């Protein structure tokens, strides 16, 4: 109870969000940037987008709200986690609407999600194809954006989380965002980047709060695609049962880390709710009708629409 009360004070709710330090500072930074005032650097901002599979339609809609509110350049550092990584990428490429449409169209079909396709329940190879050929991601635009962009991945050998710098020209951004989304239980391969094997970023770092704190950020906005609160420390029952079969080819360290990722996520939440020297805001859906592998286009469209409106109300020009 005490944990939730402490966490709830960080959630940007309609009735009081406009008066929170994080919202005020983001709007003030926007004004300073527009005027070319170097004072904006005193407000060092970070945006963290969490994962959640198809529930990420929420963060996709939220970023569309930021774009429409003229807030696309206000974040100094952007970090994508798992399914949040491609959403961040399309946001920073200036293709937010195109990126949102991928969730509502290409991914909401059996080509991507197929429970009968045991080896690739979520087909990350198809995801790669969409990002490159169907609705191409503009990697050059991302590299030229004012925001630094990092993607969380997990070392497939050690199970430890890492963050990759998307301004590093030796890294293919699409490889990185696909690796960040590749959960071993539902995609039985890893992705090679600079000679190393990586998989889903949420395994080793569900909410990379320590990273943005080390980068000196003063104002941190976190978008989570599920209702606020701790997850069960224990992995879902089906994961415990099937991980022995689906993850036979992976290291023991990665298998353990995959099943323990909720515990790591909860530890990050505990740290966040205890922060006092920085401004933190959490944006979450009031309700989430989607599951990780949902394919209901109508529900996804509504989730994205509500998120977009939620952000526009927070950061309207009248504030």
Short mmCIF file of C-alpha atoms in Angstrom, two decimals:
data_model
loop_
_atom_site.label_atom_id
_atom_site.label_comp_id
_atom_site.label_asym_id
_atom_site.label_seq_id
_atom_site.Cartn_x
_atom_site.Cartn_y
_atom_site.Cartn_z
CA UNK A 1 0.00 0.00 0.00
CA UNK A 2 2.74 2.47 0.97
CA UNK A 3 4.66 1.62 -2.21
CA UNK A 4 1.65 2.36 -4.42
CA UNK A 5 0.91 5.62 -2.61
CA UNK A 6 4.48 6.73 -3.18
CA UNK A 7 4.43 5.64 -6.82
CA UNK A 8 1.06 7.24 -7.51
CA UNK A 9 2.45 10.69 -6.74
CA UNK A 10 4.64 10.33 -9.85
CA UNK A 11 1.85 9.30 -12.21
CA UNK A 12 0.69 12.13 -14.44
CA UNK A 13 -3.03 12.19 -13.78
CA UNK A 14 -5.45 14.56 -15.43
CA UNK A 15 -6.44 16.48 -12.33
CA UNK A 16 -2.96 17.58 -11.24
CA UNK A 17 -0.43 16.75 -13.93
CA UNK A 18 -0.24 20.24 -15.45
CA UNK A 19 1.21 21.59 -12.21
CA UNK A 20 3.92 18.97 -11.76
CA UNK A 21 7.59 20.01 -12.05
CA UNK A 22 8.27 17.54 -14.87
CA UNK A 23 5.50 18.95 -17.09
CA UNK A 24 6.37 22.57 -16.29
CA UNK A 25 10.04 22.00 -17.03
CA UNK A 26 9.42 20.18 -20.31
CA UNK A 27 7.21 23.04 -21.50
CA UNK A 28 9.77 25.61 -20.34
CA UNK A 29 12.57 23.77 -22.15
CA UNK A 30 10.46 23.77 -25.30
CA UNK A 31 10.18 27.57 -25.10
CA UNK A 32 13.92 28.01 -24.47
CA UNK A 33 14.80 25.77 -27.41
CA UNK A 34 12.43 27.68 -29.68
CA UNK A 35 14.16 30.94 -28.72
CA UNK A 36 17.63 29.47 -29.13
CA UNK A 37 18.32 30.16 -25.47
CA UNK A 38 21.25 28.06 -24.23
CA UNK A 39 19.69 28.08 -20.77
CA UNK A 40 17.69 25.03 -21.84
CA UNK A 41 20.78 22.92 -21.05
CA UNK A 42 20.17 23.41 -17.32
CA UNK A 43 17.07 21.25 -17.74
CA UNK A 44 18.50 17.92 -18.88
CA UNK A 45 15.62 15.76 -20.00
CA UNK A 46 15.22 12.04 -20.55
CA UNK A 47 12.44 9.95 -22.05
CA UNK A 48 12.25 6.24 -21.25
CA UNK A 49 9.78 4.06 -23.18
CA UNK A 50 9.08 0.65 -21.66
CA UNK A 51 8.20 -2.57 -23.43
CA UNK A 52 5.08 -4.69 -23.42
CA UNK A 53 4.60 -6.25 -26.85
CA UNK A 54 1.40 -5.10 -28.54
CA UNK A 55 0.48 -3.03 -25.49
CA UNK A 56 3.07 -0.61 -26.85
CA UNK A 57 0.31 0.86 -28.98
CA UNK A 58 -0.10 3.08 -25.91
CA UNK A 59 3.39 4.58 -26.08
CA UNK A 60 3.12 4.86 -29.86
CA UNK A 61 0.01 6.99 -29.44
CA UNK A 62 1.64 8.98 -26.64
CA UNK A 63 4.61 9.89 -28.84
CA UNK A 64 2.25 10.92 -31.60
CA UNK A 65 0.74 13.27 -29.02
CA UNK A 66 4.19 14.70 -28.25
CA UNK A 67 4.88 15.23 -31.92
CA UNK A 68 1.57 17.00 -32.49
CA UNK A 69 2.22 19.16 -29.40
CA UNK A 70 5.54 20.34 -30.82
CA UNK A 71 7.53 18.42 -28.19
CA UNK A 72 9.52 16.15 -30.50
CA UNK A 73 12.87 17.87 -29.82
CA UNK A 74 12.50 18.51 -26.10
CA UNK A 75 14.25 15.34 -24.89
CA UNK A 76 18.04 15.33 -24.57
CA UNK A 77 18.18 11.57 -24.09
CA UNK A 78 15.71 8.97 -25.37
CA UNK A 79 15.92 5.34 -24.26
CA UNK A 80 13.86 2.53 -25.77
CA UNK A 81 13.26 -0.78 -24.00
CA UNK A 82 12.13 -3.87 -25.90
CA UNK A 83 9.00 -3.01 -27.93
CA UNK A 84 9.52 0.61 -26.91
CA UNK A 85 12.71 0.78 -28.99
CA UNK A 86 11.15 0.87 -32.47
CA UNK A 87 8.56 3.35 -31.24
CA UNK A 88 11.35 5.67 -30.09
CA UNK A 89 13.15 5.17 -33.39
CA UNK A 90 10.17 6.23 -35.52
CA UNK A 91 9.59 9.16 -33.16
CA UNK A 92 13.15 10.45 -33.58
CA UNK A 93 13.05 9.87 -37.32
CA UNK A 94 10.04 12.18 -37.63
CA UNK A 95 7.87 9.21 -38.67
CA UNK A 96 5.75 8.79 -35.56
CA UNK A 97 2.46 8.29 -37.38
CA UNK A 98 4.07 5.76 -39.71
CA UNK A 99 5.54 3.88 -36.74
CA UNK A 100 2.19 3.80 -34.96
CA UNK A 101 0.52 2.41 -38.08
CA UNK A 102 2.89 -0.57 -38.02
CA UNK A 103 1.37 -1.74 -34.72
CA UNK A 104 -2.16 -1.15 -35.99
CA UNK A 105 -1.62 -2.81 -39.34
CA UNK A 106 1.39 -5.02 -40.15
CA UNK A 107 1.94 -6.46 -36.66
CA UNK A 108 -1.71 -7.24 -35.90
CA UNK A 109 -1.72 -10.33 -38.09
CA UNK A 110 -0.45 -13.90 -38.21
CA UNK A 111 2.66 -12.97 -40.16
CA UNK A 112 3.99 -11.48 -36.94
CA UNK A 113 2.14 -13.25 -34.11
CA UNK A 114 1.28 -16.92 -34.49
CA UNK A 115 0.92 -19.15 -31.43
CA UNK A 116 1.09 -22.24 -33.65
CA UNK A 117 4.54 -21.24 -34.94
CA UNK A 118 6.45 -22.60 -31.96
CA UNK A 119 9.93 -21.52 -33.04
CA UNK A 120 8.90 -17.91 -33.71
CA UNK A 121 5.66 -17.03 -31.95
CA UNK A 122 6.60 -13.40 -32.57
CA UNK A 123 8.55 -13.27 -35.82
CA UNK A 124 11.29 -10.67 -35.39
CA UNK A 125 12.54 -11.47 -38.91
CA UNK A 126 9.23 -10.16 -40.24
CA UNK A 127 9.59 -7.12 -38.00
CA UNK A 128 12.98 -6.44 -39.59
CA UNK A 129 11.41 -6.73 -43.06
CA UNK A 130 8.69 -4.23 -42.18
CA UNK A 131 11.19 -1.71 -40.80
CA UNK A 132 13.41 -1.98 -43.89
CA UNK A 133 11.05 -2.55 -46.79
CA UNK A 134 7.38 -2.00 -45.98
CA UNK A 135 7.55 1.19 -43.91
CA UNK A 136 11.26 2.07 -44.04
CA UNK A 137 12.80 3.68 -40.98
CA UNK A 138 14.84 6.80 -41.78
CA UNK A 139 18.08 6.02 -39.92
CA UNK A 140 19.86 9.13 -41.23
CA UNK A 141 17.22 11.37 -39.67
CA UNK A 142 17.65 9.62 -36.31
CA UNK A 143 21.40 10.14 -36.34
CA UNK A 144 20.93 13.85 -37.10
CA UNK A 145 18.33 14.46 -34.37
CA UNK A 146 19.31 16.59 -31.37
CA UNK A 147 18.36 13.77 -28.98
CA UNK A 148 20.83 11.12 -27.96
CA UNK A 149 19.20 7.74 -28.55
CA UNK A 150 19.97 4.52 -26.70
CA UNK A 151 18.45 1.07 -27.00
CA UNK A 152 18.53 -1.54 -24.25
CA UNK A 153 19.64 -5.05 -25.17
CA UNK A 154 20.64 -8.12 -23.18
CA UNK A 155 23.86 -10.05 -23.72
CA UNK A 156 22.67 -13.51 -24.74
CA UNK A 157 25.64 -15.16 -23.04
CA UNK A 158 25.60 -13.46 -19.63
CA UNK A 159 21.99 -12.29 -19.33
CA UNK A 160 23.25 -8.81 -18.40
CA UNK A 161 21.70 -5.64 -19.77
CA UNK A 162 23.53 -3.14 -21.96
CA UNK A 163 22.65 0.10 -23.72
CA UNK A 164 23.68 0.68 -27.33
CA UNK A 165 24.29 4.16 -28.71
CA UNK A 166 22.25 4.68 -31.86
CA UNK A 167 24.49 7.55 -32.94
CA UNK A 168 27.27 4.97 -33.41
CA UNK A 169 27.43 4.59 -37.19
CA UNK A 170 28.87 1.10 -36.82
CA UNK A 171 25.51 -0.07 -35.43
CA UNK A 172 22.57 -0.67 -37.73
CA UNK A 173 19.62 0.86 -35.89
CA UNK A 174 17.14 -1.69 -37.20
CA UNK A 175 19.34 -4.55 -35.97
CA UNK A 176 19.42 -2.89 -32.54
CA UNK A 177 15.69 -2.28 -32.18
CA UNK A 178 14.94 -5.81 -33.38
CA UNK A 179 17.42 -7.25 -30.88
CA UNK A 180 15.82 -5.18 -28.12
CA UNK A 181 12.43 -6.73 -29.03
CA UNK A 182 13.59 -10.36 -29.36
CA UNK A 183 12.31 -12.18 -26.25
CA UNK A 184 13.87 -15.69 -26.30
CA UNK A 185 10.72 -17.47 -25.15
CA UNK A 186 8.80 -16.30 -28.21
CA UNK A 187 11.66 -15.88 -30.70
CA UNK A 188 14.29 -18.59 -30.62
CA UNK A 189 17.22 -16.64 -32.03
CA UNK A 190 19.61 -13.87 -31.12
CA UNK A 191 20.74 -10.92 -33.21
CA UNK A 192 24.39 -10.18 -33.90
CA UNK A 193 25.66 -6.63 -33.41
CA UNK A 194 29.37 -5.87 -33.70
CA UNK A 195 30.16 -9.55 -33.29
CA UNK A 196 28.11 -10.10 -30.13
CA UNK A 197 24.78 -11.88 -29.62
CA UNK A 198 21.89 -9.89 -28.13
CA UNK A 199 18.23 -10.34 -27.28
CA UNK A 200 15.33 -8.54 -25.56
CA UNK A 201 16.40 -5.45 -23.62
CA UNK A 202 13.73 -5.87 -20.94
CA UNK A 203 15.49 -8.96 -19.61
CA UNK A 204 18.55 -7.13 -18.35
CA UNK A 205 17.14 -3.66 -17.80
CA UNK A 206 13.36 -3.19 -17.69
CA UNK A 207 13.49 0.49 -16.69
CA UNK A 208 17.01 1.93 -17.21
CA UNK A 209 16.69 4.60 -14.53
CA UNK A 210 20.29 4.24 -13.32
CA UNK A 211 21.59 5.02 -16.81
CA UNK A 212 19.77 8.34 -17.21
CA UNK A 213 20.68 9.34 -13.67
CA UNK A 214 24.37 8.72 -14.44
CA UNK A 215 23.93 10.89 -17.54
CA UNK A 216 22.97 13.76 -15.24
CA UNK A 217 19.32 14.05 -16.19
CA UNK A 218 17.25 16.39 -14.03
CA UNK A 219 13.82 15.69 -15.53
CA UNK A 220 12.81 12.16 -16.48
CA UNK A 221 9.58 11.09 -18.18
CA UNK A 222 8.81 7.37 -18.18
CA UNK A 223 6.08 5.88 -20.36
CA UNK A 224 4.91 2.44 -19.25
CA UNK A 225 2.49 0.39 -21.33
CA UNK A 226 0.73 -1.23 -18.41
CA UNK A 227 -1.19 0.03 -15.42
CA UNK A 228 1.17 1.33 -12.75
CA UNK A 229 2.33 -0.98 -10.01
CA UNK A 230 4.65 -3.85 -9.37
CA UNK A 231 4.60 -6.98 -11.45
CA UNK A 232 4.68 -10.38 -9.83
CA UNK A 233 8.29 -11.23 -8.97
CA UNK A 234 7.58 -14.69 -10.31
CA UNK A 235 7.53 -15.31 -14.07
CA UNK A 236 4.17 -16.21 -15.68
CA UNK A 237 3.29 -19.89 -15.29
CA UNK A 238 3.43 -20.63 -19.02
CA UNK A 239 6.95 -19.16 -19.21
CA UNK A 240 8.19 -21.40 -16.41
CA UNK A 241 6.74 -24.46 -18.11
CA UNK A 242 7.82 -23.73 -21.67
CA UNK A 243 11.14 -22.02 -21.05
CA UNK A 244 12.84 -25.41 -20.63
CA UNK A 245 11.73 -26.32 -24.14
CA UNK A 246 11.90 -22.99 -25.95
CA UNK A 247 15.20 -21.87 -24.39
CA UNK A 248 17.22 -25.09 -24.51
CA UNK A 249 19.70 -23.55 -26.94
CA UNK A 250 20.41 -20.52 -24.73
CA UNK A 251 22.79 -20.24 -21.78
CA UNK A 252 21.69 -20.99 -18.25
CA UNK A 253 22.48 -17.39 -17.31
CA UNK A 254 20.08 -16.07 -19.95
CA UNK A 255 17.34 -18.52 -18.97
CA UNK A 256 17.58 -17.43 -15.33
CA UNK A 257 17.63 -13.73 -16.26
CA UNK A 258 14.61 -14.11 -18.55
CA UNK A 259 12.49 -15.67 -15.82
CA UNK A 260 13.71 -13.09 -13.26
CA UNK A 261 13.10 -9.97 -15.38
CA UNK A 262 9.97 -8.94 -13.45
CA UNK A 263 11.96 -8.84 -10.22
CA UNK A 264 14.50 -6.52 -11.85
CA UNK A 265 11.65 -4.33 -13.14
CA UNK A 266 10.20 -4.08 -9.63
CA UNK A 267 13.57 -3.09 -8.21
CA UNK A 268 13.72 -0.23 -10.72
CA UNK A 269 10.24 0.93 -9.69
CA UNK A 270 11.29 0.92 -6.05
CA UNK A 271 14.28 3.09 -6.85
CA UNK A 272 12.18 5.48 -8.94
CA UNK A 273 9.57 6.02 -6.22
CA UNK A 274 12.34 6.84 -3.76
CA UNK A 275 14.04 9.53 -5.87
CA UNK A 276 14.00 13.01 -4.37
CA UNK A 277 16.68 15.01 -6.18
CA UNK A 278 15.25 14.81 -9.71
CA UNK A 279 11.86 15.42 -11.30
CA UNK A 280 10.18 12.21 -12.47
CA UNK A 281 6.83 11.70 -14.16
CA UNK A 282 5.22 8.42 -15.19
CA UNK A 283 2.69 8.20 -17.98
CA UNK A 284 0.54 5.07 -17.94
CA UNK A 285 -2.82 4.00 -19.39
CA UNK A 286 -5.82 4.33 -17.10
CA UNK A 287 -6.76 0.86 -18.27
CA UNK A 288 -5.07 -1.60 -20.60
CA UNK A 289 -7.33 -3.95 -22.56
CA UNK A 290 -4.43 -5.39 -24.59
CA UNK A 291 -2.18 -8.36 -23.89
CA UNK A 292 1.40 -8.83 -25.04
CA UNK A 293 0.24 -10.75 -28.12
CA UNK A 294 -3.08 -9.03 -28.84
CA UNK A 295 -4.13 -8.60 -32.46
CA UNK A 296 -7.35 -6.66 -31.93
CA UNK A 297 -6.92 -3.64 -34.23
CA UNK A 298 -9.96 -1.83 -32.85
CA UNK A 299 -8.72 -2.00 -29.26
CA UNK A 300 -5.18 -1.05 -30.28
CA UNK A 301 -6.41 1.94 -32.23
CA UNK A 302 -8.45 3.10 -29.25
CA UNK A 303 -5.53 2.67 -26.85
CA UNK A 304 -3.30 4.73 -29.16
CA UNK A 305 -5.97 7.39 -29.59
CA UNK A 306 -6.49 7.80 -25.84
CA UNK A 307 -2.74 8.04 -25.24
CA UNK A 308 -2.39 10.70 -27.92
CA UNK A 309 -5.17 12.79 -26.38
CA UNK A 310 -3.78 12.27 -22.89
CA UNK A 311 -0.43 13.75 -23.92
CA UNK A 312 -1.96 16.60 -25.90
CA UNK A 313 -3.97 17.67 -22.87
CA UNK A 314 -0.84 17.66 -20.72
CA UNK A 315 1.28 19.63 -23.16
CA UNK A 316 -1.23 21.85 -24.92
CA UNK A 317 -0.14 25.32 -26.03
CA UNK A 318 -2.41 26.80 -23.34
CA UNK A 319 -0.25 25.44 -20.51
#
